[in-house]
């Protein structure tokens, strides 16, 4: 088990290193001058050269990359014009936002986490629960209703569902306030009231996909020989379904859930735009439109980190769910 974990950690580190190299080369080693996009529009030649010097772009590319990675692990001095010392993890300085990139992320990351994690709990609980129940009641009225609902919601778009929910619950019934972010530690009730529509929208669409996947996996598992043998031996249904069938059926669902959650944490662009919430996704889109390369590169690294960590957690869950992974 320890060897398995060490291999996964080393693989994750190598992936993050590769992402950092590729993203740095993509944004800072191209022939085009990155400063022209980062410096404000009123920059003259002298200002452009000063920005280039402050960012260290006159140094060799290898030295630039080494300084950037050093900032992530131990921090770096950005210079007096960029706020001075930048503590680790330092992802550079944004001239568009006039602040360190880490300060920007410290403001928007809690918003994205507050949207994605509760929504993930909802869509997994609803989707997997409904799919498993539908499989156990195959051919029943519940199964037919479940299939119809999942087909309907799986075919809808997030921005459409979000707009409909806004129209009904915010502008017509006035049950909920306009979506906004309030810190969980500041006011838990307002935190939930301000984000519940985003949670429900994501849960409706994703749970439809997970319900269909869970139903298909459960039906396939119930047809396996070992499940039929357990039934023939007279095992209680709860043990057959809960211990044997469910454990085997949930393995591919864990894989997809890890990828979906990791990707969503990298930026829920459509959700944040639909509900007017400033999270990591909208920040990344604005950085692209404004040519804010330090913020773009930081977003790429953060998104890659979320995906890699999510995959590591999936591997750990594999080892917990399937003993063959631990013993292999």
PDB file of C-alpha atoms in Angstrom:
ATOM      1  CA  UNK A   1       0.000   0.000   0.000  1.00  0.00           C
ATOM      2  CA  UNK A   2       2.839   2.396   0.853  1.00  0.00           C
ATOM      3  CA  UNK A   3       4.567   1.577  -2.438  1.00  0.00           C
ATOM      4  CA  UNK A   4       1.304   2.233  -4.253  1.00  0.00           C
ATOM      5  CA  UNK A   5       0.926   5.667  -2.617  1.00  0.00           C
ATOM      6  CA  UNK A   6       4.538   6.639  -3.255  1.00  0.00           C
ATOM      7  CA  UNK A   7       4.207   5.770  -6.948  1.00  0.00           C
ATOM      8  CA  UNK A   8       1.046   7.868  -7.242  1.00  0.00           C
ATOM      9  CA  UNK A   9       2.641  10.860  -5.494  1.00  0.00           C
ATOM     10  CA  UNK A  10       5.736  10.717  -7.713  1.00  0.00           C
ATOM     11  CA  UNK A  11       3.529  10.471 -10.791  1.00  0.00           C
ATOM     12  CA  UNK A  12       1.500  13.476  -9.637  1.00  0.00           C
ATOM     13  CA  UNK A  13       4.667  15.533  -9.093  1.00  0.00           C
ATOM     14  CA  UNK A  14       5.974  14.653 -12.539  1.00  0.00           C
ATOM     15  CA  UNK A  15       2.664  15.651 -14.153  1.00  0.00           C
ATOM     16  CA  UNK A  16       2.626  19.008 -12.364  1.00  0.00           C
ATOM     17  CA  UNK A  17       6.240  19.618 -13.366  1.00  0.00           C
ATOM     18  CA  UNK A  18       5.414  18.890 -17.012  1.00  0.00           C
ATOM     19  CA  UNK A  19       2.400  21.216 -16.879  1.00  0.00           C
ATOM     20  CA  UNK A  20       4.506  24.009 -15.382  1.00  0.00           C
ATOM     21  CA  UNK A  21       7.158  23.663 -18.102  1.00  0.00           C
ATOM     22  CA  UNK A  22       4.664  23.553 -20.965  1.00  0.00           C
ATOM     23  CA  UNK A  23       2.596  26.468 -19.645  1.00  0.00           C
ATOM     24  CA  UNK A  24       5.703  28.586 -19.032  1.00  0.00           C
ATOM     25  CA  UNK A  25       7.007  27.927 -22.532  1.00  0.00           C
ATOM     26  CA  UNK A  26       3.587  28.611 -23.998  1.00  0.00           C
ATOM     27  CA  UNK A  27       3.126  31.961 -22.295  1.00  0.00           C
ATOM     28  CA  UNK A  28       6.621  33.366 -21.773  1.00  0.00           C
ATOM     29  CA  UNK A  29       8.960  31.708 -24.272  1.00  0.00           C
ATOM     30  CA  UNK A  30       7.087  32.501 -27.485  1.00  0.00           C
ATOM     31  CA  UNK A  31       8.540  35.035 -29.938  1.00  0.00           C
ATOM     32  CA  UNK A  32       5.717  37.499 -29.188  1.00  0.00           C
ATOM     33  CA  UNK A  33       6.431  40.018 -26.432  1.00  0.00           C
ATOM     34  CA  UNK A  34       4.180  39.135 -23.433  1.00  0.00           C
ATOM     35  CA  UNK A  35       4.670  42.553 -21.845  1.00  0.00           C
ATOM     36  CA  UNK A  36       2.528  44.338 -24.445  1.00  0.00           C
ATOM     37  CA  UNK A  37      -0.482  42.368 -23.245  1.00  0.00           C
ATOM     38  CA  UNK A  38       0.193  42.780 -19.529  1.00  0.00           C
ATOM     39  CA  UNK A  39       1.140  46.428 -19.376  1.00  0.00           C
ATOM     40  CA  UNK A  40      -1.722  48.966 -19.245  1.00  0.00           C
ATOM     41  CA  UNK A  41      -2.735  50.617 -22.518  1.00  0.00           C
ATOM     42  CA  UNK A  42      -1.079  53.915 -21.644  1.00  0.00           C
ATOM     43  CA  UNK A  43       2.372  52.274 -21.417  1.00  0.00           C
ATOM     44  CA  UNK A  44       5.123  54.021 -23.340  1.00  0.00           C
ATOM     45  CA  UNK A  45       8.412  52.443 -24.404  1.00  0.00           C
ATOM     46  CA  UNK A  46      10.076  53.340 -21.096  1.00  0.00           C
ATOM     47  CA  UNK A  47       7.238  51.822 -19.086  1.00  0.00           C
ATOM     48  CA  UNK A  48       7.268  48.671 -21.213  1.00  0.00           C
ATOM     49  CA  UNK A  49      10.978  48.215 -20.587  1.00  0.00           C
ATOM     50  CA  UNK A  50      10.520  48.733 -16.842  1.00  0.00           C
ATOM     51  CA  UNK A  51       7.762  46.117 -16.715  1.00  0.00           C
ATOM     52  CA  UNK A  52       9.970  43.748 -18.674  1.00  0.00           C
ATOM     53  CA  UNK A  53      12.785  44.284 -16.184  1.00  0.00           C
ATOM     54  CA  UNK A  54      10.500  43.919 -13.151  1.00  0.00           C
ATOM     55  CA  UNK A  55       9.185  40.599 -14.489  1.00  0.00           C
ATOM     56  CA  UNK A  56      12.701  39.377 -15.221  1.00  0.00           C
ATOM     57  CA  UNK A  57      11.945  38.866 -18.913  1.00  0.00           C
ATOM     58  CA  UNK A  58      15.391  40.109 -19.891  1.00  0.00           C
ATOM     59  CA  UNK A  59      16.933  37.085 -18.159  1.00  0.00           C
ATOM     60  CA  UNK A  60      17.565  33.777 -19.983  1.00  0.00           C
ATOM     61  CA  UNK A  61      14.465  31.579 -20.252  1.00  0.00           C
ATOM     62  CA  UNK A  62      15.931  28.933 -17.955  1.00  0.00           C
ATOM     63  CA  UNK A  63      16.599  31.557 -15.288  1.00  0.00           C
ATOM     64  CA  UNK A  64      13.072  32.949 -15.684  1.00  0.00           C
ATOM     65  CA  UNK A  65      11.581  29.497 -15.151  1.00  0.00           C
ATOM     66  CA  UNK A  66      13.859  28.817 -12.170  1.00  0.00           C
ATOM     67  CA  UNK A  67      12.819  32.124 -10.564  1.00  0.00           C
ATOM     68  CA  UNK A  68       9.161  31.341 -11.163  1.00  0.00           C
ATOM     69  CA  UNK A  69       9.418  27.887  -9.560  1.00  0.00           C
ATOM     70  CA  UNK A  70      11.478  29.301  -6.716  1.00  0.00           C
ATOM     71  CA  UNK A  71       8.653  31.740  -6.014  1.00  0.00           C
ATOM     72  CA  UNK A  72       6.168  28.887  -5.745  1.00  0.00           C
ATOM     73  CA  UNK A  73       8.208  27.010  -3.150  1.00  0.00           C
ATOM     74  CA  UNK A  74      10.068  29.672  -1.154  1.00  0.00           C
ATOM     75  CA  UNK A  75       8.666  33.012  -2.351  1.00  0.00           C
ATOM     76  CA  UNK A  76      10.476  35.788  -4.177  1.00  0.00           C
ATOM     77  CA  UNK A  77      11.064  39.526  -4.248  1.00  0.00           C
ATOM     78  CA  UNK A  78       8.823  41.087  -6.903  1.00  0.00           C
ATOM     79  CA  UNK A  79      10.387  44.515  -6.512  1.00  0.00           C
ATOM     80  CA  UNK A  80       9.046  47.656  -4.897  1.00  0.00           C
ATOM     81  CA  UNK A  81       6.851  48.476  -7.911  1.00  0.00           C
ATOM     82  CA  UNK A  82       5.069  45.104  -7.550  1.00  0.00           C
ATOM     83  CA  UNK A  83       4.489  45.100  -3.822  1.00  0.00           C
ATOM     84  CA  UNK A  84       7.884  43.875  -2.628  1.00  0.00           C
ATOM     85  CA  UNK A  85       8.242  40.457  -1.058  1.00  0.00           C
ATOM     86  CA  UNK A  86       5.825  37.772  -2.260  1.00  0.00           C
ATOM     87  CA  UNK A  87       5.505  34.841   0.128  1.00  0.00           C
ATOM     88  CA  UNK A  88       5.283  31.253  -1.101  1.00  0.00           C
ATOM     89  CA  UNK A  89       3.417  30.117  -3.063  1.00  0.00           C
ATOM     90  CA  UNK A  90       4.142  33.147  -5.248  1.00  0.00           C
ATOM     91  CA  UNK A  91       2.681  32.966  -8.757  1.00  0.00           C
ATOM     92  CA  UNK A  92       3.882  36.347  -9.965  1.00  0.00           C
ATOM     93  CA  UNK A  93       2.321  39.781 -10.218  1.00  0.00           C
ATOM     94  CA  UNK A  94      -0.707  40.897 -12.230  1.00  0.00           C
ATOM     95  CA  UNK A  95      -0.410  44.371 -13.722  1.00  0.00           C
ATOM     96  CA  UNK A  96      -4.063  44.180 -14.743  1.00  0.00           C
ATOM     97  CA  UNK A  97      -5.292  43.661 -11.159  1.00  0.00           C
ATOM     98  CA  UNK A  98      -2.340  45.526  -9.605  1.00  0.00           C
ATOM     99  CA  UNK A  99      -1.766  42.756  -7.073  1.00  0.00           C
ATOM    100  CA  UNK A 100       0.063  39.472  -6.646  1.00  0.00           C
ATOM    101  CA  UNK A 101      -1.628  36.560  -8.412  1.00  0.00           C
ATOM    102  CA  UNK A 102      -1.809  34.628  -5.139  1.00  0.00           C
ATOM    103  CA  UNK A 103      -3.833  37.482  -3.621  1.00  0.00           C
ATOM    104  CA  UNK A 104      -6.280  37.231  -6.508  1.00  0.00           C
ATOM    105  CA  UNK A 105      -6.607  33.486  -6.029  1.00  0.00           C
ATOM    106  CA  UNK A 106      -7.010  33.849  -2.283  1.00  0.00           C
ATOM    107  CA  UNK A 107     -10.084  35.971  -3.033  1.00  0.00           C
ATOM    108  CA  UNK A 108     -11.706  33.854  -5.758  1.00  0.00           C
ATOM    109  CA  UNK A 109     -10.778  30.274  -4.835  1.00  0.00           C
ATOM    110  CA  UNK A 110     -13.088  30.103  -1.786  1.00  0.00           C
ATOM    111  CA  UNK A 111     -15.946  31.122  -4.105  1.00  0.00           C
ATOM    112  CA  UNK A 112     -15.313  28.271  -6.544  1.00  0.00           C
ATOM    113  CA  UNK A 113     -14.809  25.781  -3.713  1.00  0.00           C
ATOM    114  CA  UNK A 114     -18.090  26.909  -2.154  1.00  0.00           C
ATOM    115  CA  UNK A 115     -19.896  26.308  -5.439  1.00  0.00           C
ATOM    116  CA  UNK A 116     -18.375  23.000  -6.500  1.00  0.00           C
ATOM    117  CA  UNK A 117     -17.991  20.951  -3.318  1.00  0.00           C
ATOM    118  CA  UNK A 118     -21.574  21.232  -1.989  1.00  0.00           C
ATOM    119  CA  UNK A 119     -22.928  20.758  -5.525  1.00  0.00           C
ATOM    120  CA  UNK A 120     -20.780  17.617  -5.915  1.00  0.00           C
ATOM    121  CA  UNK A 121     -22.212  16.167  -2.707  1.00  0.00           C
ATOM    122  CA  UNK A 122     -25.715  16.828  -4.018  1.00  0.00           C
ATOM    123  CA  UNK A 123     -25.235  15.411  -7.503  1.00  0.00           C
ATOM    124  CA  UNK A 124     -23.470  12.295  -6.221  1.00  0.00           C
ATOM    125  CA  UNK A 125     -26.066  11.603  -3.529  1.00  0.00           C
ATOM    126  CA  UNK A 126     -29.028  12.194  -5.844  1.00  0.00           C
ATOM    127  CA  UNK A 127     -27.557  10.659  -8.981  1.00  0.00           C
ATOM    128  CA  UNK A 128     -26.035   7.521  -7.483  1.00  0.00           C
ATOM    129  CA  UNK A 129     -28.966   6.958  -5.145  1.00  0.00           C
ATOM    130  CA  UNK A 130     -31.559   7.344  -7.891  1.00  0.00           C
ATOM    131  CA  UNK A 131     -29.576   5.204 -10.328  1.00  0.00           C
ATOM    132  CA  UNK A 132     -29.101   2.361  -7.869  1.00  0.00           C
ATOM    133  CA  UNK A 133     -32.748   2.427  -6.794  1.00  0.00           C
ATOM    134  CA  UNK A 134     -33.878   2.491 -10.419  1.00  0.00           C
ATOM    135  CA  UNK A 135     -31.719  -0.550 -11.202  1.00  0.00           C
ATOM    136  CA  UNK A 136     -33.128  -2.490  -8.265  1.00  0.00           C
ATOM    137  CA  UNK A 137     -36.673  -1.616  -9.419  1.00  0.00           C
ATOM    138  CA  UNK A 138     -36.006  -2.247 -13.082  1.00  0.00           C
ATOM    139  CA  UNK A 139     -39.140  -1.971 -15.220  1.00  0.00           C
ATOM    140  CA  UNK A 140     -41.200  -0.353 -12.464  1.00  0.00           C
ATOM    141  CA  UNK A 141     -42.953   3.022 -12.615  1.00  0.00           C
ATOM    142  CA  UNK A 142     -40.083   4.520 -10.598  1.00  0.00           C
ATOM    143  CA  UNK A 143     -37.595   3.229 -13.163  1.00  0.00           C
ATOM    144  CA  UNK A 144     -39.523   4.685 -16.094  1.00  0.00           C
ATOM    145  CA  UNK A 145     -39.946   8.064 -14.394  1.00  0.00           C
ATOM    146  CA  UNK A 146     -36.244   8.089 -13.504  1.00  0.00           C
ATOM    147  CA  UNK A 147     -35.233   7.352 -17.102  1.00  0.00           C
ATOM    148  CA  UNK A 148     -37.474  10.144 -18.395  1.00  0.00           C
ATOM    149  CA  UNK A 149     -36.210  12.713 -15.915  1.00  0.00           C
ATOM    150  CA  UNK A 150     -32.560  11.867 -16.450  1.00  0.00           C
ATOM    151  CA  UNK A 151     -32.926  12.059 -20.214  1.00  0.00           C
ATOM    152  CA  UNK A 152     -34.608  15.446 -19.879  1.00  0.00           C
ATOM    153  CA  UNK A 153     -32.060  17.030 -17.552  1.00  0.00           C
ATOM    154  CA  UNK A 154     -29.070  15.472 -19.319  1.00  0.00           C
ATOM    155  CA  UNK A 155     -30.155  17.185 -22.550  1.00  0.00           C
ATOM    156  CA  UNK A 156     -30.476  20.657 -20.985  1.00  0.00           C
ATOM    157  CA  UNK A 157     -27.743  23.287 -20.826  1.00  0.00           C
ATOM    158  CA  UNK A 158     -26.469  24.775 -17.605  1.00  0.00           C
ATOM    159  CA  UNK A 159     -27.007  28.391 -18.592  1.00  0.00           C
ATOM    160  CA  UNK A 160     -30.638  27.631 -19.552  1.00  0.00           C
ATOM    161  CA  UNK A 161     -31.474  25.831 -16.294  1.00  0.00           C
ATOM    162  CA  UNK A 162     -29.710  28.525 -14.292  1.00  0.00           C
ATOM    163  CA  UNK A 163     -31.621  31.305 -16.039  1.00  0.00           C
ATOM    164  CA  UNK A 164     -34.955  29.531 -15.452  1.00  0.00           C
ATOM    165  CA  UNK A 165     -34.217  29.040 -11.754  1.00  0.00           C
ATOM    166  CA  UNK A 166     -33.194  32.683 -11.445  1.00  0.00           C
ATOM    167  CA  UNK A 167     -36.425  33.805 -13.110  1.00  0.00           C
ATOM    168  CA  UNK A 168     -38.598  31.633 -10.863  1.00  0.00           C
ATOM    169  CA  UNK A 169     -36.991  31.845  -7.430  1.00  0.00           C
ATOM    170  CA  UNK A 170     -35.291  35.266  -7.529  1.00  0.00           C
ATOM    171  CA  UNK A 171     -37.259  37.548  -9.829  1.00  0.00           C
ATOM    172  CA  UNK A 172     -40.789  36.052  -9.695  1.00  0.00           C
ATOM    173  CA  UNK A 173     -41.328  34.339  -6.336  1.00  0.00           C
ATOM    174  CA  UNK A 174     -38.569  36.366  -4.613  1.00  0.00           C
ATOM    175  CA  UNK A 175     -37.827  33.441  -2.321  1.00  0.00           C
ATOM    176  CA  UNK A 176     -34.078  33.709  -2.712  1.00  0.00           C
ATOM    177  CA  UNK A 177     -31.730  36.696  -2.963  1.00  0.00           C
ATOM    178  CA  UNK A 178     -29.664  37.452  -6.022  1.00  0.00           C
ATOM    179  CA  UNK A 179     -26.813  34.904  -6.061  1.00  0.00           C
ATOM    180  CA  UNK A 180     -23.728  36.180  -4.316  1.00  0.00           C
ATOM    181  CA  UNK A 181     -20.874  34.888  -2.230  1.00  0.00           C
ATOM    182  CA  UNK A 182     -20.737  35.348   1.521  1.00  0.00           C
ATOM    183  CA  UNK A 183     -18.007  33.678   3.545  1.00  0.00           C
ATOM    184  CA  UNK A 184     -19.122  30.510   5.285  1.00  0.00           C
ATOM    185  CA  UNK A 185     -17.343  31.621   8.447  1.00  0.00           C
ATOM    186  CA  UNK A 186     -18.985  35.042   8.331  1.00  0.00           C
ATOM    187  CA  UNK A 187     -22.615  33.947   7.915  1.00  0.00           C
ATOM    188  CA  UNK A 188     -23.382  30.281   7.085  1.00  0.00           C
ATOM    189  CA  UNK A 189     -27.061  30.983   6.358  1.00  0.00           C
ATOM    190  CA  UNK A 190     -26.347  33.750   3.832  1.00  0.00           C
ATOM    191  CA  UNK A 191     -23.564  31.620   2.366  1.00  0.00           C
ATOM    192  CA  UNK A 192     -26.075  28.884   1.589  1.00  0.00           C
ATOM    193  CA  UNK A 193     -28.860  31.260   0.447  1.00  0.00           C
ATOM    194  CA  UNK A 194     -26.526  33.035  -1.941  1.00  0.00           C
ATOM    195  CA  UNK A 195     -25.204  29.866  -3.596  1.00  0.00           C
ATOM    196  CA  UNK A 196     -28.085  27.392  -3.402  1.00  0.00           C
ATOM    197  CA  UNK A 197     -29.240  28.095  -6.966  1.00  0.00           C
ATOM    198  CA  UNK A 198     -25.786  27.340  -8.314  1.00  0.00           C
ATOM    199  CA  UNK A 199     -25.713  24.102  -6.305  1.00  0.00           C
ATOM    200  CA  UNK A 200     -29.143  23.022  -7.513  1.00  0.00           C
ATOM    201  CA  UNK A 201     -28.350  23.854 -11.146  1.00  0.00           C
ATOM    202  CA  UNK A 202     -25.153  21.810 -11.149  1.00  0.00           C
ATOM    203  CA  UNK A 203     -26.809  19.003  -9.182  1.00  0.00           C
ATOM    204  CA  UNK A 204     -29.746  18.721 -11.591  1.00  0.00           C
ATOM    205  CA  UNK A 205     -27.548  18.353 -14.647  1.00  0.00           C
ATOM    206  CA  UNK A 206     -24.772  16.205 -13.203  1.00  0.00           C
ATOM    207  CA  UNK A 207     -27.088  13.944 -11.179  1.00  0.00           C
ATOM    208  CA  UNK A 208     -28.918  13.039 -14.388  1.00  0.00           C
ATOM    209  CA  UNK A 209     -25.651  11.771 -15.873  1.00  0.00           C
ATOM    210  CA  UNK A 210     -24.669   9.904 -12.715  1.00  0.00           C
ATOM    211  CA  UNK A 211     -28.121   8.348 -12.359  1.00  0.00           C
ATOM    212  CA  UNK A 212     -27.897   6.857 -15.852  1.00  0.00           C
ATOM    213  CA  UNK A 213     -24.339   5.670 -15.287  1.00  0.00           C
ATOM    214  CA  UNK A 214     -25.166   4.194 -11.869  1.00  0.00           C
ATOM    215  CA  UNK A 215     -28.209   2.373 -13.227  1.00  0.00           C
ATOM    216  CA  UNK A 216     -26.230   0.850 -16.103  1.00  0.00           C
ATOM    217  CA  UNK A 217     -23.344  -0.215 -13.838  1.00  0.00           C
ATOM    218  CA  UNK A 218     -25.674  -1.705 -11.233  1.00  0.00           C
ATOM    219  CA  UNK A 219     -27.639  -3.674 -13.829  1.00  0.00           C
ATOM    220  CA  UNK A 220     -24.397  -5.033 -15.275  1.00  0.00           C
ATOM    221  CA  UNK A 221     -23.130  -6.001 -11.820  1.00  0.00           C
ATOM    222  CA  UNK A 222     -26.392  -7.701 -10.833  1.00  0.00           C
ATOM    223  CA  UNK A 223     -25.998 -10.008 -13.839  1.00  0.00           C
ATOM    224  CA  UNK A 224     -22.549 -11.209 -12.728  1.00  0.00           C
ATOM    225  CA  UNK A 225     -22.078 -14.805 -11.645  1.00  0.00           C
ATOM    226  CA  UNK A 226     -20.887 -14.013  -8.138  1.00  0.00           C
ATOM    227  CA  UNK A 227     -24.026 -11.968  -7.432  1.00  0.00           C
ATOM    228  CA  UNK A 228     -26.254 -14.793  -8.656  1.00  0.00           C
ATOM    229  CA  UNK A 229     -24.250 -17.203  -6.507  1.00  0.00           C
ATOM    230  CA  UNK A 230     -24.738 -14.999  -3.457  1.00  0.00           C
ATOM    231  CA  UNK A 231     -28.470 -14.954  -4.103  1.00  0.00           C
ATOM    232  CA  UNK A 232     -28.536 -18.725  -4.582  1.00  0.00           C
ATOM    233  CA  UNK A 233     -26.824 -19.195  -1.225  1.00  0.00           C
ATOM    234  CA  UNK A 234     -29.685 -17.325   0.396  1.00  0.00           C
ATOM    235  CA  UNK A 235     -27.790 -14.217   1.443  1.00  0.00           C
ATOM    236  CA  UNK A 236     -29.992 -11.320   2.584  1.00  0.00           C
ATOM    237  CA  UNK A 237     -30.730  -8.812  -0.188  1.00  0.00           C
ATOM    238  CA  UNK A 238     -29.177  -6.014   1.819  1.00  0.00           C
ATOM    239  CA  UNK A 239     -25.870  -7.876   1.940  1.00  0.00           C
ATOM    240  CA  UNK A 240     -25.996  -8.938  -1.716  1.00  0.00           C
ATOM    241  CA  UNK A 241     -26.793  -5.454  -3.002  1.00  0.00           C
ATOM    242  CA  UNK A 242     -24.896  -3.369  -0.466  1.00  0.00           C
ATOM    243  CA  UNK A 243     -21.723  -5.378   0.070  1.00  0.00           C
ATOM    244  CA  UNK A 244     -21.206  -7.129  -3.257  1.00  0.00           C
ATOM    245  CA  UNK A 245     -23.097  -5.420  -6.072  1.00  0.00           C
ATOM    246  CA  UNK A 246     -22.802  -1.798  -4.964  1.00  0.00           C
ATOM    247  CA  UNK A 247     -19.111  -2.037  -4.183  1.00  0.00           C
ATOM    248  CA  UNK A 248     -18.324  -3.339  -7.659  1.00  0.00           C
ATOM    249  CA  UNK A 249     -20.707  -0.990  -9.488  1.00  0.00           C
ATOM    250  CA  UNK A 250     -19.401   2.162  -7.827  1.00  0.00           C
ATOM    251  CA  UNK A 251     -15.775   1.792  -8.989  1.00  0.00           C
ATOM    252  CA  UNK A 252     -16.150   3.437 -12.451  1.00  0.00           C
ATOM    253  CA  UNK A 253     -18.417   6.074 -10.904  1.00  0.00           C
ATOM    254  CA  UNK A 254     -15.618   7.070  -8.529  1.00  0.00           C
ATOM    255  CA  UNK A 255     -13.309   7.560 -11.511  1.00  0.00           C
ATOM    256  CA  UNK A 256     -15.679   9.876 -13.354  1.00  0.00           C
ATOM    257  CA  UNK A 257     -16.593  11.741 -10.161  1.00  0.00           C
ATOM    258  CA  UNK A 258     -12.935  12.473  -9.457  1.00  0.00           C
ATOM    259  CA  UNK A 259     -12.403  13.879 -12.934  1.00  0.00           C
ATOM    260  CA  UNK A 260     -15.613  15.933 -12.852  1.00  0.00           C
ATOM    261  CA  UNK A 261     -14.932  17.453  -9.435  1.00  0.00           C
ATOM    262  CA  UNK A 262     -11.278  18.156 -10.240  1.00  0.00           C
ATOM    263  CA  UNK A 263     -12.182  19.805 -13.535  1.00  0.00           C
ATOM    264  CA  UNK A 264     -14.990  21.823 -11.956  1.00  0.00           C
ATOM    265  CA  UNK A 265     -12.653  23.096  -9.234  1.00  0.00           C
ATOM    266  CA  UNK A 266     -10.398  24.359 -12.016  1.00  0.00           C
ATOM    267  CA  UNK A 267     -13.116  26.861 -12.881  1.00  0.00           C
ATOM    268  CA  UNK A 268     -16.884  26.683 -13.262  1.00  0.00           C
ATOM    269  CA  UNK A 269     -16.958  29.356 -15.959  1.00  0.00           C
ATOM    270  CA  UNK A 270     -20.562  28.966 -17.151  1.00  0.00           C
ATOM    271  CA  UNK A 271     -21.977  28.655 -13.638  1.00  0.00           C
ATOM    272  CA  UNK A 272     -20.156  31.711 -12.342  1.00  0.00           C
ATOM    273  CA  UNK A 273     -21.077  33.741 -15.417  1.00  0.00           C
ATOM    274  CA  UNK A 274     -24.751  32.688 -15.300  1.00  0.00           C
ATOM    275  CA  UNK A 275     -25.146  33.688 -11.667  1.00  0.00           C
ATOM    276  CA  UNK A 276     -22.777  36.666 -11.732  1.00  0.00           C
ATOM    277  CA  UNK A 277     -20.372  35.233  -9.157  1.00  0.00           C
ATOM    278  CA  UNK A 278     -16.671  36.041  -9.341  1.00  0.00           C
ATOM    279  CA  UNK A 279     -14.806  32.781  -8.929  1.00  0.00           C
ATOM    280  CA  UNK A 280     -11.764  31.176 -10.477  1.00  0.00           C
ATOM    281  CA  UNK A 281     -13.542  30.495 -13.783  1.00  0.00           C
ATOM    282  CA  UNK A 282     -14.573  34.100 -14.470  1.00  0.00           C
ATOM    283  CA  UNK A 283     -11.181  35.309 -13.297  1.00  0.00           C
ATOM    284  CA  UNK A 284      -9.502  33.046 -15.856  1.00  0.00           C
ATOM    285  CA  UNK A 285     -11.784  34.240 -18.667  1.00  0.00           C
ATOM    286  CA  UNK A 286     -11.141  37.882 -17.798  1.00  0.00           C
ATOM    287  CA  UNK A 287      -7.387  37.207 -17.625  1.00  0.00           C
ATOM    288  CA  UNK A 288      -7.469  35.743 -21.140  1.00  0.00           C
ATOM    289  CA  UNK A 289      -9.413  38.695 -22.541  1.00  0.00           C
ATOM    290  CA  UNK A 290      -7.054  41.183 -20.862  1.00  0.00           C
ATOM    291  CA  UNK A 291      -3.812  39.384 -21.719  1.00  0.00           C
ATOM    292  CA  UNK A 292      -2.979  38.888 -18.028  1.00  0.00           C
ATOM    293  CA  UNK A 293      -0.399  36.133 -18.541  1.00  0.00           C
ATOM    294  CA  UNK A 294       0.711  35.663 -14.893  1.00  0.00           C
ATOM    295  CA  UNK A 295      -2.916  35.082 -13.859  1.00  0.00           C
ATOM    296  CA  UNK A 296      -3.510  32.754 -16.822  1.00  0.00           C
ATOM    297  CA  UNK A 297      -0.455  30.679 -15.997  1.00  0.00           C
ATOM    298  CA  UNK A 298      -1.400  30.569 -12.326  1.00  0.00           C
ATOM    299  CA  UNK A 299      -4.889  29.398 -13.258  1.00  0.00           C
ATOM    300  CA  UNK A 300      -3.459  26.630 -15.444  1.00  0.00           C
ATOM    301  CA  UNK A 301      -1.274  25.403 -12.575  1.00  0.00           C
ATOM    302  CA  UNK A 302      -4.115  25.574 -10.047  1.00  0.00           C
ATOM    303  CA  UNK A 303      -6.471  23.713 -12.380  1.00  0.00           C
ATOM    304  CA  UNK A 304      -3.833  21.049 -13.034  1.00  0.00           C
ATOM    305  CA  UNK A 305      -3.251  20.718  -9.290  1.00  0.00           C
ATOM    306  CA  UNK A 306      -6.965  20.126  -8.664  1.00  0.00           C
ATOM    307  CA  UNK A 307      -7.167  17.468 -11.379  1.00  0.00           C
ATOM    308  CA  UNK A 308      -4.029  15.690 -10.152  1.00  0.00           C
ATOM    309  CA  UNK A 309      -5.161  15.745  -6.512  1.00  0.00           C
ATOM    310  CA  UNK A 310      -8.624  14.498  -7.501  1.00  0.00           C
ATOM    311  CA  UNK A 311      -7.038  11.598  -9.401  1.00  0.00           C
ATOM    312  CA  UNK A 312      -4.845  10.774  -6.404  1.00  0.00           C
ATOM    313  CA  UNK A 313      -7.918  10.656  -4.183  1.00  0.00           C
ATOM    314  CA  UNK A 314      -9.614   8.385  -6.723  1.00  0.00           C
ATOM    315  CA  UNK A 315      -6.616   6.034  -6.570  1.00  0.00           C
ATOM    316  CA  UNK A 316      -6.863   5.977  -2.773  1.00  0.00           C
ATOM    317  CA  UNK A 317     -10.577   5.215  -2.965  1.00  0.00           C
ATOM    318  CA  UNK A 318      -9.811   2.420  -5.418  1.00  0.00           C
ATOM    319  CA  UNK A 319      -7.495   0.872  -2.860  1.00  0.00           C
ATOM    320  CA  UNK A 320     -10.229   1.151  -0.238  1.00  0.00           C
ATOM    321  CA  UNK A 321     -13.056  -0.160  -2.439  1.00  0.00           C
ATOM    322  CA  UNK A 322     -11.189  -2.905  -4.285  1.00  0.00           C
ATOM    323  CA  UNK A 323      -8.785  -5.077  -2.240  1.00  0.00           C
ATOM    324  CA  UNK A 324      -7.086  -6.216  -5.461  1.00  0.00           C
ATOM    325  CA  UNK A 325      -5.522  -2.747  -5.768  1.00  0.00           C
ATOM    326  CA  UNK A 326      -4.005  -2.985  -2.301  1.00  0.00           C
ATOM    327  CA  UNK A 327      -2.739  -6.507  -2.819  1.00  0.00           C
ATOM    328  CA  UNK A 328      -1.646  -6.151  -6.459  1.00  0.00           C
TER     329      UNK A 328
END
